[in-house]
């Protein structure tokens, strides 16, 4: 009887250890690129100061960035982006809080890539919307990276485009997101 109890305990312990063996992951240098193109105008910017925390055990993920961290090739475009459209003094951050819906499909202990579905609340310009988007998680040599691409509607987040620029700026801005995570260590 004791032997069966010991076997059960070991199996349960190994199962628990296997699911919790991957520490929470963090990055403070994630990248978000934004892109929009019309015949009249191209908007391109990169933000390399995006923070994110991923909990591989639960699939919970939080992403946060300062809107002013987006860098444009032209200073005037960057100024208009921050002052006229994003109103970054009033709405300084963009935040996503959500979950990897199919987290159980990811083997964080094994190299490989898994297509994922993210669902959660995206807050931009003071407006929060529930979103569901596709992405991927890649594990290589124990390192975790994540990617996603999707479009965000300016109108859905209350971002108004001046009448003079309505034809020059698309309502949908394309986002490319890339994170390289490291294990989170409390200090």
PDB file of C-alpha atoms in Angstrom:
ATOM      1  CA  UNK A   1       0.000   0.000   0.000  1.00  0.00           C
ATOM      2  CA  UNK A   2       2.794   2.415   0.903  1.00  0.00           C
ATOM      3  CA  UNK A   3       4.542   1.692  -2.390  1.00  0.00           C
ATOM      4  CA  UNK A   4       1.405   2.640  -4.374  1.00  0.00           C
ATOM      5  CA  UNK A   5       1.095   5.858  -2.352  1.00  0.00           C
ATOM      6  CA  UNK A   6       4.738   6.682  -3.035  1.00  0.00           C
ATOM      7  CA  UNK A   7       4.310   6.072  -6.777  1.00  0.00           C
ATOM      8  CA  UNK A   8       1.164   8.241  -6.843  1.00  0.00           C
ATOM      9  CA  UNK A   9       2.969  11.014  -4.940  1.00  0.00           C
ATOM     10  CA  UNK A  10       5.959  10.912  -7.326  1.00  0.00           C
ATOM     11  CA  UNK A  11       3.725  11.015 -10.406  1.00  0.00           C
ATOM     12  CA  UNK A  12       1.733  13.921  -8.976  1.00  0.00           C
ATOM     13  CA  UNK A  13       4.926  15.771  -7.967  1.00  0.00           C
ATOM     14  CA  UNK A  14       6.517  15.312 -11.400  1.00  0.00           C
ATOM     15  CA  UNK A  15       3.302  16.511 -13.048  1.00  0.00           C
ATOM     16  CA  UNK A  16       3.169  19.620 -10.862  1.00  0.00           C
ATOM     17  CA  UNK A  17       6.884  20.297 -11.291  1.00  0.00           C
ATOM     18  CA  UNK A  18       6.572  19.980 -15.062  1.00  0.00           C
ATOM     19  CA  UNK A  19       3.777  22.581 -15.315  1.00  0.00           C
ATOM     20  CA  UNK A  20       5.378  25.086 -12.972  1.00  0.00           C
ATOM     21  CA  UNK A  21       9.006  24.626 -14.038  1.00  0.00           C
ATOM     22  CA  UNK A  22       8.903  27.540 -16.491  1.00  0.00           C
ATOM     23  CA  UNK A  23       9.268  30.794 -14.601  1.00  0.00           C
ATOM     24  CA  UNK A  24       7.333  33.922 -15.433  1.00  0.00           C
ATOM     25  CA  UNK A  25       8.921  35.652 -18.401  1.00  0.00           C
ATOM     26  CA  UNK A  26       9.628  39.364 -18.862  1.00  0.00           C
ATOM     27  CA  UNK A  27      10.924  41.826 -21.422  1.00  0.00           C
ATOM     28  CA  UNK A  28      11.446  45.554 -21.257  1.00  0.00           C
ATOM     29  CA  UNK A  29      12.698  45.777 -24.828  1.00  0.00           C
ATOM     30  CA  UNK A  30       9.847  44.322 -26.839  1.00  0.00           C
ATOM     31  CA  UNK A  31       9.222  45.834 -30.261  1.00  0.00           C
ATOM     32  CA  UNK A  32       6.028  47.174 -31.810  1.00  0.00           C
ATOM     33  CA  UNK A  33       6.107  48.518 -35.362  1.00  0.00           C
ATOM     34  CA  UNK A  34       3.190  50.472 -36.810  1.00  0.00           C
ATOM     35  CA  UNK A  35       2.549  50.861 -40.509  1.00  0.00           C
ATOM     36  CA  UNK A  36      -0.072  52.444 -42.714  1.00  0.00           C
ATOM     37  CA  UNK A  37       0.186  53.325 -46.373  1.00  0.00           C
ATOM     38  CA  UNK A  38      -2.011  55.233 -48.782  1.00  0.00           C
ATOM     39  CA  UNK A  39      -1.071  56.673 -52.188  1.00  0.00           C
ATOM     40  CA  UNK A  40      -0.620  60.021 -50.433  1.00  0.00           C
ATOM     41  CA  UNK A  41       1.133  59.125 -47.190  1.00  0.00           C
ATOM     42  CA  UNK A  42       3.089  56.397 -45.389  1.00  0.00           C
ATOM     43  CA  UNK A  43       3.177  56.146 -41.610  1.00  0.00           C
ATOM     44  CA  UNK A  44       5.968  54.044 -40.109  1.00  0.00           C
ATOM     45  CA  UNK A  45       7.211  53.994 -36.543  1.00  0.00           C
ATOM     46  CA  UNK A  46       9.026  51.659 -34.187  1.00  0.00           C
ATOM     47  CA  UNK A  47       8.855  51.358 -30.419  1.00  0.00           C
ATOM     48  CA  UNK A  48      11.678  49.309 -28.869  1.00  0.00           C
ATOM     49  CA  UNK A  49      10.743  49.983 -25.240  1.00  0.00           C
ATOM     50  CA  UNK A  50       7.708  47.747 -24.814  1.00  0.00           C
ATOM     51  CA  UNK A  51       7.364  45.912 -21.489  1.00  0.00           C
ATOM     52  CA  UNK A  52       5.630  42.559 -21.207  1.00  0.00           C
ATOM     53  CA  UNK A  53       5.178  39.807 -18.640  1.00  0.00           C
ATOM     54  CA  UNK A  54       4.139  36.291 -19.663  1.00  0.00           C
ATOM     55  CA  UNK A  55       3.095  33.587 -17.222  1.00  0.00           C
ATOM     56  CA  UNK A  56       3.677  30.293 -19.096  1.00  0.00           C
ATOM     57  CA  UNK A  57       1.789  28.323 -16.439  1.00  0.00           C
ATOM     58  CA  UNK A  58      -1.491  30.229 -16.915  1.00  0.00           C
ATOM     59  CA  UNK A  59      -1.018  31.882 -20.324  1.00  0.00           C
ATOM     60  CA  UNK A  60      -1.638  35.318 -18.802  1.00  0.00           C
ATOM     61  CA  UNK A  61       0.151  38.142 -20.612  1.00  0.00           C
ATOM     62  CA  UNK A  62       0.389  41.875 -19.988  1.00  0.00           C
ATOM     63  CA  UNK A  63       1.910  44.360 -22.437  1.00  0.00           C
ATOM     64  CA  UNK A  64       2.505  48.024 -21.653  1.00  0.00           C
ATOM     65  CA  UNK A  65       4.213  50.848 -23.519  1.00  0.00           C
ATOM     66  CA  UNK A  66       4.541  54.590 -23.429  1.00  0.00           C
ATOM     67  CA  UNK A  67       2.982  56.018 -26.583  1.00  0.00           C
ATOM     68  CA  UNK A  68       5.771  58.620 -26.832  1.00  0.00           C
ATOM     69  CA  UNK A  69       8.287  55.791 -27.293  1.00  0.00           C
ATOM     70  CA  UNK A  70       7.249  55.337 -30.938  1.00  0.00           C
ATOM     71  CA  UNK A  71      10.009  56.794 -33.112  1.00  0.00           C
ATOM     72  CA  UNK A  72       9.339  58.088 -36.624  1.00  0.00           C
ATOM     73  CA  UNK A  73      11.798  58.974 -39.404  1.00  0.00           C
ATOM     74  CA  UNK A  74      10.399  62.501 -39.508  1.00  0.00           C
ATOM     75  CA  UNK A  75      10.172  64.569 -36.315  1.00  0.00           C
ATOM     76  CA  UNK A  76       7.095  66.462 -37.548  1.00  0.00           C
ATOM     77  CA  UNK A  77       5.148  63.232 -38.128  1.00  0.00           C
ATOM     78  CA  UNK A  78       6.132  62.062 -34.625  1.00  0.00           C
ATOM     79  CA  UNK A  79       4.946  65.361 -33.156  1.00  0.00           C
ATOM     80  CA  UNK A  80       1.574  65.136 -34.953  1.00  0.00           C
ATOM     81  CA  UNK A  81       1.199  61.484 -33.880  1.00  0.00           C
ATOM     82  CA  UNK A  82       1.719  62.365 -30.196  1.00  0.00           C
ATOM     83  CA  UNK A  83      -0.097  65.704 -30.020  1.00  0.00           C
ATOM     84  CA  UNK A  84      -2.933  65.537 -32.558  1.00  0.00           C
ATOM     85  CA  UNK A  85      -3.840  61.860 -32.820  1.00  0.00           C
ATOM     86  CA  UNK A  86      -2.715  59.823 -29.811  1.00  0.00           C
ATOM     87  CA  UNK A  87      -2.836  62.771 -27.380  1.00  0.00           C
ATOM     88  CA  UNK A  88      -0.030  61.070 -25.484  1.00  0.00           C
ATOM     89  CA  UNK A  89       0.119  63.745 -22.760  1.00  0.00           C
ATOM     90  CA  UNK A  90      -3.482  62.836 -21.854  1.00  0.00           C
ATOM     91  CA  UNK A  91      -3.243  59.100 -22.684  1.00  0.00           C
ATOM     92  CA  UNK A  92       0.428  58.197 -22.090  1.00  0.00           C
ATOM     93  CA  UNK A  93       0.173  54.387 -22.218  1.00  0.00           C
ATOM     94  CA  UNK A  94      -1.162  51.630 -24.418  1.00  0.00           C
ATOM     95  CA  UNK A  95      -1.883  48.438 -22.468  1.00  0.00           C
ATOM     96  CA  UNK A  96      -2.970  44.892 -23.304  1.00  0.00           C
ATOM     97  CA  UNK A  97      -4.087  42.492 -20.549  1.00  0.00           C
ATOM     98  CA  UNK A  98      -5.104  39.067 -21.694  1.00  0.00           C
ATOM     99  CA  UNK A  99      -4.471  35.391 -22.068  1.00  0.00           C
ATOM    100  CA  UNK A 100      -3.155  32.862 -24.548  1.00  0.00           C
ATOM    101  CA  UNK A 101      -6.367  30.902 -25.108  1.00  0.00           C
ATOM    102  CA  UNK A 102      -4.625  27.759 -26.338  1.00  0.00           C
ATOM    103  CA  UNK A 103      -1.739  27.897 -23.833  1.00  0.00           C
ATOM    104  CA  UNK A 104      -2.149  24.163 -23.126  1.00  0.00           C
ATOM    105  CA  UNK A 105      -0.914  23.493 -26.692  1.00  0.00           C
ATOM    106  CA  UNK A 106       2.512  25.004 -25.936  1.00  0.00           C
ATOM    107  CA  UNK A 107       5.289  22.795 -24.593  1.00  0.00           C
ATOM    108  CA  UNK A 108       7.520  25.414 -22.957  1.00  0.00           C
ATOM    109  CA  UNK A 109      10.145  22.746 -22.183  1.00  0.00           C
ATOM    110  CA  UNK A 110      10.714  21.797 -25.833  1.00  0.00           C
ATOM    111  CA  UNK A 111      12.048  23.722 -28.843  1.00  0.00           C
ATOM    112  CA  UNK A 112       9.388  24.553 -31.395  1.00  0.00           C
ATOM    113  CA  UNK A 113       6.858  27.085 -32.571  1.00  0.00           C
ATOM    114  CA  UNK A 114       3.137  27.113 -31.774  1.00  0.00           C
ATOM    115  CA  UNK A 115       0.400  29.236 -33.316  1.00  0.00           C
ATOM    116  CA  UNK A 116      -1.549  30.957 -30.565  1.00  0.00           C
ATOM    117  CA  UNK A 117      -4.762  32.879 -30.044  1.00  0.00           C
ATOM    118  CA  UNK A 118      -4.602  35.893 -27.746  1.00  0.00           C
ATOM    119  CA  UNK A 119      -7.719  37.295 -26.150  1.00  0.00           C
ATOM    120  CA  UNK A 120      -7.952  40.237 -23.826  1.00  0.00           C
ATOM    121  CA  UNK A 121      -8.484  43.942 -23.332  1.00  0.00           C
ATOM    122  CA  UNK A 122      -6.507  46.460 -25.368  1.00  0.00           C
ATOM    123  CA  UNK A 123      -6.515  50.031 -24.084  1.00  0.00           C
ATOM    124  CA  UNK A 124      -5.431  52.776 -26.472  1.00  0.00           C
ATOM    125  CA  UNK A 125      -6.261  56.487 -26.266  1.00  0.00           C
ATOM    126  CA  UNK A 126      -8.312  55.898 -23.100  1.00  0.00           C
ATOM    127  CA  UNK A 127     -10.612  53.397 -24.819  1.00  0.00           C
ATOM    128  CA  UNK A 128     -10.638  49.698 -23.938  1.00  0.00           C
ATOM    129  CA  UNK A 129     -11.791  47.040 -26.404  1.00  0.00           C
ATOM    130  CA  UNK A 130     -11.922  43.262 -26.186  1.00  0.00           C
ATOM    131  CA  UNK A 131      -9.730  41.799 -28.930  1.00  0.00           C
ATOM    132  CA  UNK A 132      -8.917  38.308 -30.177  1.00  0.00           C
ATOM    133  CA  UNK A 133      -5.829  37.985 -32.386  1.00  0.00           C
ATOM    134  CA  UNK A 134      -3.449  35.337 -33.713  1.00  0.00           C
ATOM    135  CA  UNK A 135       0.254  35.073 -33.021  1.00  0.00           C
ATOM    136  CA  UNK A 136       3.002  32.576 -32.321  1.00  0.00           C
ATOM    137  CA  UNK A 137       5.216  31.489 -29.444  1.00  0.00           C
ATOM    138  CA  UNK A 138       8.650  30.055 -30.232  1.00  0.00           C
ATOM    139  CA  UNK A 139      10.894  28.214 -27.815  1.00  0.00           C
ATOM    140  CA  UNK A 140      14.530  27.836 -28.845  1.00  0.00           C
ATOM    141  CA  UNK A 141      17.247  26.753 -26.435  1.00  0.00           C
ATOM    142  CA  UNK A 142      14.972  27.476 -23.484  1.00  0.00           C
ATOM    143  CA  UNK A 143      14.348  31.075 -24.635  1.00  0.00           C
ATOM    144  CA  UNK A 144      10.771  32.181 -25.323  1.00  0.00           C
ATOM    145  CA  UNK A 145       9.803  34.655 -28.033  1.00  0.00           C
ATOM    146  CA  UNK A 146       6.384  35.835 -29.187  1.00  0.00           C
ATOM    147  CA  UNK A 147       5.111  37.450 -32.383  1.00  0.00           C
ATOM    148  CA  UNK A 148       1.800  38.831 -33.582  1.00  0.00           C
ATOM    149  CA  UNK A 149       0.482  40.988 -36.410  1.00  0.00           C
ATOM    150  CA  UNK A 150      -2.919  42.633 -36.600  1.00  0.00           C
ATOM    151  CA  UNK A 151      -4.744  45.819 -37.519  1.00  0.00           C
ATOM    152  CA  UNK A 152      -6.141  48.410 -35.123  1.00  0.00           C
ATOM    153  CA  UNK A 153      -8.955  50.756 -36.149  1.00  0.00           C
ATOM    154  CA  UNK A 154      -8.304  54.383 -35.203  1.00  0.00           C
ATOM    155  CA  UNK A 155     -12.038  55.128 -35.063  1.00  0.00           C
ATOM    156  CA  UNK A 156     -12.688  52.204 -32.684  1.00  0.00           C
ATOM    157  CA  UNK A 157     -10.347  53.808 -30.156  1.00  0.00           C
ATOM    158  CA  UNK A 158     -11.683  57.342 -30.574  1.00  0.00           C
ATOM    159  CA  UNK A 159      -8.652  58.582 -32.494  1.00  0.00           C
ATOM    160  CA  UNK A 160      -9.869  61.322 -34.786  1.00  0.00           C
ATOM    161  CA  UNK A 161      -8.164  62.127 -38.080  1.00  0.00           C
ATOM    162  CA  UNK A 162      -8.448  65.720 -39.250  1.00  0.00           C
ATOM    163  CA  UNK A 163     -10.750  66.190 -42.238  1.00  0.00           C
ATOM    164  CA  UNK A 164      -7.857  67.381 -44.425  1.00  0.00           C
ATOM    165  CA  UNK A 165      -6.023  64.059 -43.843  1.00  0.00           C
ATOM    166  CA  UNK A 166      -8.975  61.601 -44.073  1.00  0.00           C
ATOM    167  CA  UNK A 167      -7.847  60.302 -47.484  1.00  0.00           C
ATOM    168  CA  UNK A 168      -4.157  60.402 -46.568  1.00  0.00           C
ATOM    169  CA  UNK A 169      -4.403  58.275 -43.408  1.00  0.00           C
ATOM    170  CA  UNK A 170      -6.074  54.863 -43.287  1.00  0.00           C
ATOM    171  CA  UNK A 171      -8.367  54.021 -40.400  1.00  0.00           C
ATOM    172  CA  UNK A 172      -6.601  50.667 -39.955  1.00  0.00           C
ATOM    173  CA  UNK A 173      -3.039  50.801 -38.648  1.00  0.00           C
ATOM    174  CA  UNK A 174      -1.042  47.570 -39.003  1.00  0.00           C
ATOM    175  CA  UNK A 175       0.894  46.425 -35.921  1.00  0.00           C
ATOM    176  CA  UNK A 176       3.845  44.009 -35.883  1.00  0.00           C
ATOM    177  CA  UNK A 177       4.816  42.847 -32.418  1.00  0.00           C
ATOM    178  CA  UNK A 178       7.910  40.905 -31.349  1.00  0.00           C
ATOM    179  CA  UNK A 179       9.096  40.008 -27.849  1.00  0.00           C
ATOM    180  CA  UNK A 180      12.164  38.095 -26.651  1.00  0.00           C
ATOM    181  CA  UNK A 181      11.482  37.075 -23.068  1.00  0.00           C
ATOM    182  CA  UNK A 182      13.848  36.288 -20.188  1.00  0.00           C
ATOM    183  CA  UNK A 183      13.007  34.570 -16.898  1.00  0.00           C
ATOM    184  CA  UNK A 184      11.634  37.016 -14.338  1.00  0.00           C
ATOM    185  CA  UNK A 185      13.759  37.225 -11.215  1.00  0.00           C
ATOM    186  CA  UNK A 186      12.471  39.093  -8.165  1.00  0.00           C
ATOM    187  CA  UNK A 187      15.023  41.462  -6.704  1.00  0.00           C
TER     188      UNK A 187
END
